[in-house]
């Protein structure tokens, strides 16, 4: 009989493991989306009710589409890093949006790039996306750098009503 523990991750990169949000993960979601630094460029920090709503949307996206902004963890010790993944944008065209939110202690270490590359590969190979889009707050220069390194091309500016700001949008087409 094999007593080896089951691998909790359905997807891995060199340093990160991806799994799906589960109902018992609310405290992690609150830690992430309740953080003023994590959310400052997309409308936060969010109240417990807003985090709960966002959290439930992610679980529902997984049920409906088979993808979400998955929670990611360090493979070496299981520490929660943040989330990275996809959400539907134009599902009728099989175009989805890439996004990532990392806890501040993991900034500047290449985790956003590593997680995003993994999610991109999954989006094209497993999900069959025709293209991926992404955007960032104009003040978030680090996210812009990540988009450029990933090969996204500027597409257009789009009005983000929650923040009353125009954000640059990028596209990455299937090779």
mmCIF file of C-alpha atoms in Angstrom:
data_model
loop_
_atom_site.group_PDB
_atom_site.id
_atom_site.type_symbol
_atom_site.label_atom_id
_atom_site.label_comp_id
_atom_site.label_asym_id
_atom_site.label_seq_id
_atom_site.Cartn_x
_atom_site.Cartn_y
_atom_site.Cartn_z
ATOM 1 C CA UNK A 1 0.000 0.000 0.000
ATOM 2 C CA UNK A 2 1.341 3.421 -0.990
ATOM 3 C CA UNK A 3 1.144 5.921 1.878
ATOM 4 C CA UNK A 4 2.663 8.810 -0.111
ATOM 5 C CA UNK A 5 0.602 11.989 0.307
ATOM 6 C CA UNK A 6 -1.400 13.137 -2.691
ATOM 7 C CA UNK A 7 0.062 16.093 -4.554
ATOM 8 C CA UNK A 8 -2.224 19.063 -3.837
ATOM 9 C CA UNK A 9 -1.153 20.893 -7.013
ATOM 10 C CA UNK A 10 -2.683 20.329 -10.432
ATOM 11 C CA UNK A 11 -0.098 22.600 -12.068
ATOM 12 C CA UNK A 12 3.493 23.464 -11.178
ATOM 13 C CA UNK A 13 6.318 25.720 -12.254
ATOM 14 C CA UNK A 14 9.872 25.536 -10.997
ATOM 15 C CA UNK A 15 9.066 27.113 -7.622
ATOM 16 C CA UNK A 16 5.269 27.358 -7.497
ATOM 17 C CA UNK A 17 2.302 25.039 -7.127
ATOM 18 C CA UNK A 18 -1.204 25.903 -8.348
ATOM 19 C CA UNK A 19 -4.396 24.490 -6.887
ATOM 20 C CA UNK A 20 -8.062 25.507 -6.897
ATOM 21 C CA UNK A 21 -9.714 27.679 -4.286
ATOM 22 C CA UNK A 22 -11.694 25.685 -1.739
ATOM 23 C CA UNK A 23 -14.296 26.990 0.697
ATOM 24 C CA UNK A 24 -11.847 26.626 3.603
ATOM 25 C CA UNK A 25 -9.429 29.085 1.901
ATOM 26 C CA UNK A 26 -11.342 32.246 2.799
ATOM 27 C CA UNK A 27 -8.687 33.345 5.323
ATOM 28 C CA UNK A 28 -6.067 33.251 2.558
ATOM 29 C CA UNK A 29 -8.328 35.217 0.222
ATOM 30 C CA UNK A 30 -8.858 37.792 2.980
ATOM 31 C CA UNK A 31 -5.113 38.015 3.600
ATOM 32 C CA UNK A 32 -4.560 38.692 -0.108
ATOM 33 C CA UNK A 33 -7.475 40.896 -1.168
ATOM 34 C CA UNK A 34 -7.749 42.667 2.160
ATOM 35 C CA UNK A 35 -4.165 43.902 1.854
ATOM 36 C CA UNK A 36 -3.839 47.601 0.971
ATOM 37 C CA UNK A 37 -0.589 47.064 -0.972
ATOM 38 C CA UNK A 38 -1.860 44.108 -3.005
ATOM 39 C CA UNK A 39 -5.084 45.850 -3.993
ATOM 40 C CA UNK A 40 -4.118 49.497 -4.303
ATOM 41 C CA UNK A 41 -4.173 49.394 -8.116
ATOM 42 C CA UNK A 42 -7.523 47.651 -8.463
ATOM 43 C CA UNK A 43 -9.790 49.279 -5.917
ATOM 44 C CA UNK A 44 -8.901 47.809 -2.529
ATOM 45 C CA UNK A 45 -8.340 47.065 0.174
ATOM 46 C CA UNK A 46 -11.613 45.227 0.179
ATOM 47 C CA UNK A 47 -13.966 44.675 3.091
ATOM 48 C CA UNK A 48 -14.659 41.160 4.342
ATOM 49 C CA UNK A 49 -17.916 41.194 2.360
ATOM 50 C CA UNK A 50 -16.142 42.286 -0.835
ATOM 51 C CA UNK A 51 -13.441 39.642 -0.345
ATOM 52 C CA UNK A 52 -16.148 37.034 0.205
ATOM 53 C CA UNK A 53 -17.868 38.072 -3.021
ATOM 54 C CA UNK A 54 -14.604 37.980 -5.006
ATOM 55 C CA UNK A 55 -13.725 34.620 -3.449
ATOM 56 C CA UNK A 56 -17.116 33.139 -4.349
ATOM 57 C CA UNK A 57 -16.768 34.448 -7.935
ATOM 58 C CA UNK A 58 -13.442 32.623 -8.267
ATOM 59 C CA UNK A 59 -14.957 29.353 -7.041
ATOM 60 C CA UNK A 60 -17.914 29.810 -9.408
ATOM 61 C CA UNK A 61 -15.592 30.558 -12.366
ATOM 62 C CA UNK A 62 -13.824 27.279 -11.771
ATOM 63 C CA UNK A 63 -17.144 25.445 -11.735
ATOM 64 C CA UNK A 64 -18.419 27.176 -14.886
ATOM 65 C CA UNK A 65 -15.272 27.513 -16.997
ATOM 66 C CA UNK A 66 -12.645 25.188 -15.552
ATOM 67 C CA UNK A 67 -10.281 28.022 -14.628
ATOM 68 C CA UNK A 68 -9.920 30.864 -12.142
ATOM 69 C CA UNK A 69 -7.271 33.027 -10.503
ATOM 70 C CA UNK A 70 -5.802 29.962 -8.777
ATOM 71 C CA UNK A 71 -4.077 30.234 -5.389
ATOM 72 C CA UNK A 72 -0.336 29.639 -5.702
ATOM 73 C CA UNK A 73 2.130 28.316 -3.143
ATOM 74 C CA UNK A 74 5.867 27.875 -2.759
ATOM 75 C CA UNK A 75 6.717 24.277 -3.556
ATOM 76 C CA UNK A 76 9.560 24.232 -1.027
ATOM 77 C CA UNK A 77 7.356 24.915 2.013
ATOM 78 C CA UNK A 78 3.724 25.372 0.950
ATOM 79 C CA UNK A 79 3.648 29.073 1.854
ATOM 80 C CA UNK A 80 0.796 31.021 0.235
ATOM 81 C CA UNK A 81 2.178 33.408 -2.411
ATOM 82 C CA UNK A 82 -1.001 34.832 -3.943
ATOM 83 C CA UNK A 83 -3.025 33.948 -7.006
ATOM 84 C CA UNK A 84 -2.558 33.789 -10.745
ATOM 85 C CA UNK A 85 -4.756 32.556 -13.503
ATOM 86 C CA UNK A 86 -7.458 33.318 -15.998
ATOM 87 C CA UNK A 87 -10.968 34.651 -16.141
ATOM 88 C CA UNK A 88 -13.298 34.736 -19.131
ATOM 89 C CA UNK A 89 -13.201 37.924 -21.157
ATOM 90 C CA UNK A 90 -14.695 37.074 -24.524
ATOM 91 C CA UNK A 91 -15.578 33.390 -24.074
ATOM 92 C CA UNK A 92 -17.374 33.223 -27.423
ATOM 93 C CA UNK A 93 -13.981 33.929 -29.059
ATOM 94 C CA UNK A 94 -12.044 31.793 -26.533
ATOM 95 C CA UNK A 95 -10.200 34.889 -25.299
ATOM 96 C CA UNK A 96 -9.493 35.016 -21.587
ATOM 97 C CA UNK A 97 -7.872 37.511 -19.237
ATOM 98 C CA UNK A 98 -4.637 36.785 -17.385
ATOM 99 C CA UNK A 99 -4.232 38.193 -13.900
ATOM 100 C CA UNK A 100 -2.053 37.808 -10.836
ATOM 101 C CA UNK A 101 -2.035 39.193 -7.297
ATOM 102 C CA UNK A 102 0.960 38.466 -5.068
ATOM 103 C CA UNK A 103 1.537 39.118 -1.389
ATOM 104 C CA UNK A 104 4.114 41.931 -0.956
ATOM 105 C CA UNK A 105 6.787 39.708 0.625
ATOM 106 C CA UNK A 106 6.988 37.885 -2.746
ATOM 107 C CA UNK A 107 7.367 40.958 -4.943
ATOM 108 C CA UNK A 108 10.577 41.478 -6.911
ATOM 109 C CA UNK A 109 11.590 37.796 -6.927
ATOM 110 C CA UNK A 110 10.290 36.769 -10.355
ATOM 111 C CA UNK A 111 7.221 34.956 -9.018
ATOM 112 C CA UNK A 112 4.705 37.015 -11.049
ATOM 113 C CA UNK A 113 6.567 36.237 -14.268
ATOM 114 C CA UNK A 114 6.964 32.553 -13.390
ATOM 115 C CA UNK A 115 3.317 32.135 -12.373
ATOM 116 C CA UNK A 116 2.042 34.057 -15.400
ATOM 117 C CA UNK A 117 4.136 31.975 -17.826
ATOM 118 C CA UNK A 118 2.680 28.827 -16.277
ATOM 119 C CA UNK A 119 -0.894 30.151 -16.504
ATOM 120 C CA UNK A 120 -0.322 31.266 -20.116
ATOM 121 C CA UNK A 121 0.915 27.822 -21.135
ATOM 122 C CA UNK A 122 -2.078 26.243 -19.407
ATOM 123 C CA UNK A 123 -4.432 28.698 -21.104
ATOM 124 C CA UNK A 124 -3.166 27.892 -24.574
ATOM 125 C CA UNK A 125 -2.419 24.185 -24.165
ATOM 126 C CA UNK A 126 -5.061 22.865 -21.751
ATOM 127 C CA UNK A 127 -7.909 25.331 -22.243
ATOM 128 C CA UNK A 128 -7.335 26.056 -25.932
ATOM 129 C CA UNK A 129 -7.451 29.848 -25.686
ATOM 130 C CA UNK A 130 -7.060 31.712 -28.973
ATOM 131 C CA UNK A 131 -5.590 34.713 -27.181
ATOM 132 C CA UNK A 132 -5.087 36.138 -23.719
ATOM 133 C CA UNK A 133 -5.532 39.710 -22.667
ATOM 134 C CA UNK A 134 -4.217 41.568 -19.654
ATOM 135 C CA UNK A 135 -4.214 45.061 -18.279
ATOM 136 C CA UNK A 136 -2.730 47.093 -15.460
ATOM 137 C CA UNK A 137 -3.267 50.349 -13.660
ATOM 138 C CA UNK A 138 -1.186 53.043 -15.400
ATOM 139 C CA UNK A 139 0.726 53.615 -12.149
ATOM 140 C CA UNK A 140 1.725 49.980 -11.806
ATOM 141 C CA UNK A 141 5.003 49.991 -13.734
ATOM 142 C CA UNK A 142 6.009 46.568 -12.408
ATOM 143 C CA UNK A 143 2.962 44.909 -13.960
ATOM 144 C CA UNK A 144 3.756 46.685 -17.230
ATOM 145 C CA UNK A 145 7.267 45.190 -17.126
ATOM 146 C CA UNK A 146 5.826 41.712 -16.552
ATOM 147 C CA UNK A 147 3.426 42.121 -19.520
ATOM 148 C CA UNK A 148 6.312 43.157 -21.765
ATOM 149 C CA UNK A 149 8.533 40.261 -20.654
ATOM 150 C CA UNK A 150 5.674 37.831 -21.310
ATOM 151 C CA UNK A 151 5.364 39.039 -24.894
ATOM 152 C CA UNK A 152 2.020 40.822 -24.600
ATOM 153 C CA UNK A 153 1.511 43.608 -27.140
ATOM 154 C CA UNK A 154 -0.278 46.859 -26.306
ATOM 155 C CA UNK A 155 -3.777 46.805 -27.772
ATOM 156 C CA UNK A 156 -5.795 49.771 -26.478
ATOM 157 C CA UNK A 157 -6.831 51.726 -23.411
ATOM 158 C CA UNK A 158 -10.027 50.753 -21.629
ATOM 159 C CA UNK A 159 -11.985 52.691 -19.019
ATOM 160 C CA UNK A 160 -12.013 51.006 -15.603
ATOM 161 C CA UNK A 161 -15.118 52.467 -13.959
ATOM 162 C CA UNK A 162 -14.337 51.230 -10.419
ATOM 163 C CA UNK A 163 -11.234 53.438 -10.315
ATOM 164 C CA UNK A 164 -12.351 56.054 -12.862
ATOM 165 C CA UNK A 165 -9.146 55.555 -14.835
ATOM 166 C CA UNK A 166 -8.130 54.418 -18.310
ATOM 167 C CA UNK A 167 -5.944 51.321 -18.199
ATOM 168 C CA UNK A 168 -3.692 49.989 -20.955
ATOM 169 C CA UNK A 169 -4.760 46.602 -22.297
ATOM 170 C CA UNK A 170 -2.489 44.046 -23.931
ATOM 171 C CA UNK A 171 -2.983 40.919 -26.007
ATOM 172 C CA UNK A 172 -0.998 37.731 -26.469
ATOM 173 C CA UNK A 173 -2.100 35.547 -29.371
ATOM 174 C CA UNK A 174 -1.603 31.827 -29.609
ATOM 175 C CA UNK A 175 1.663 31.130 -31.436
#
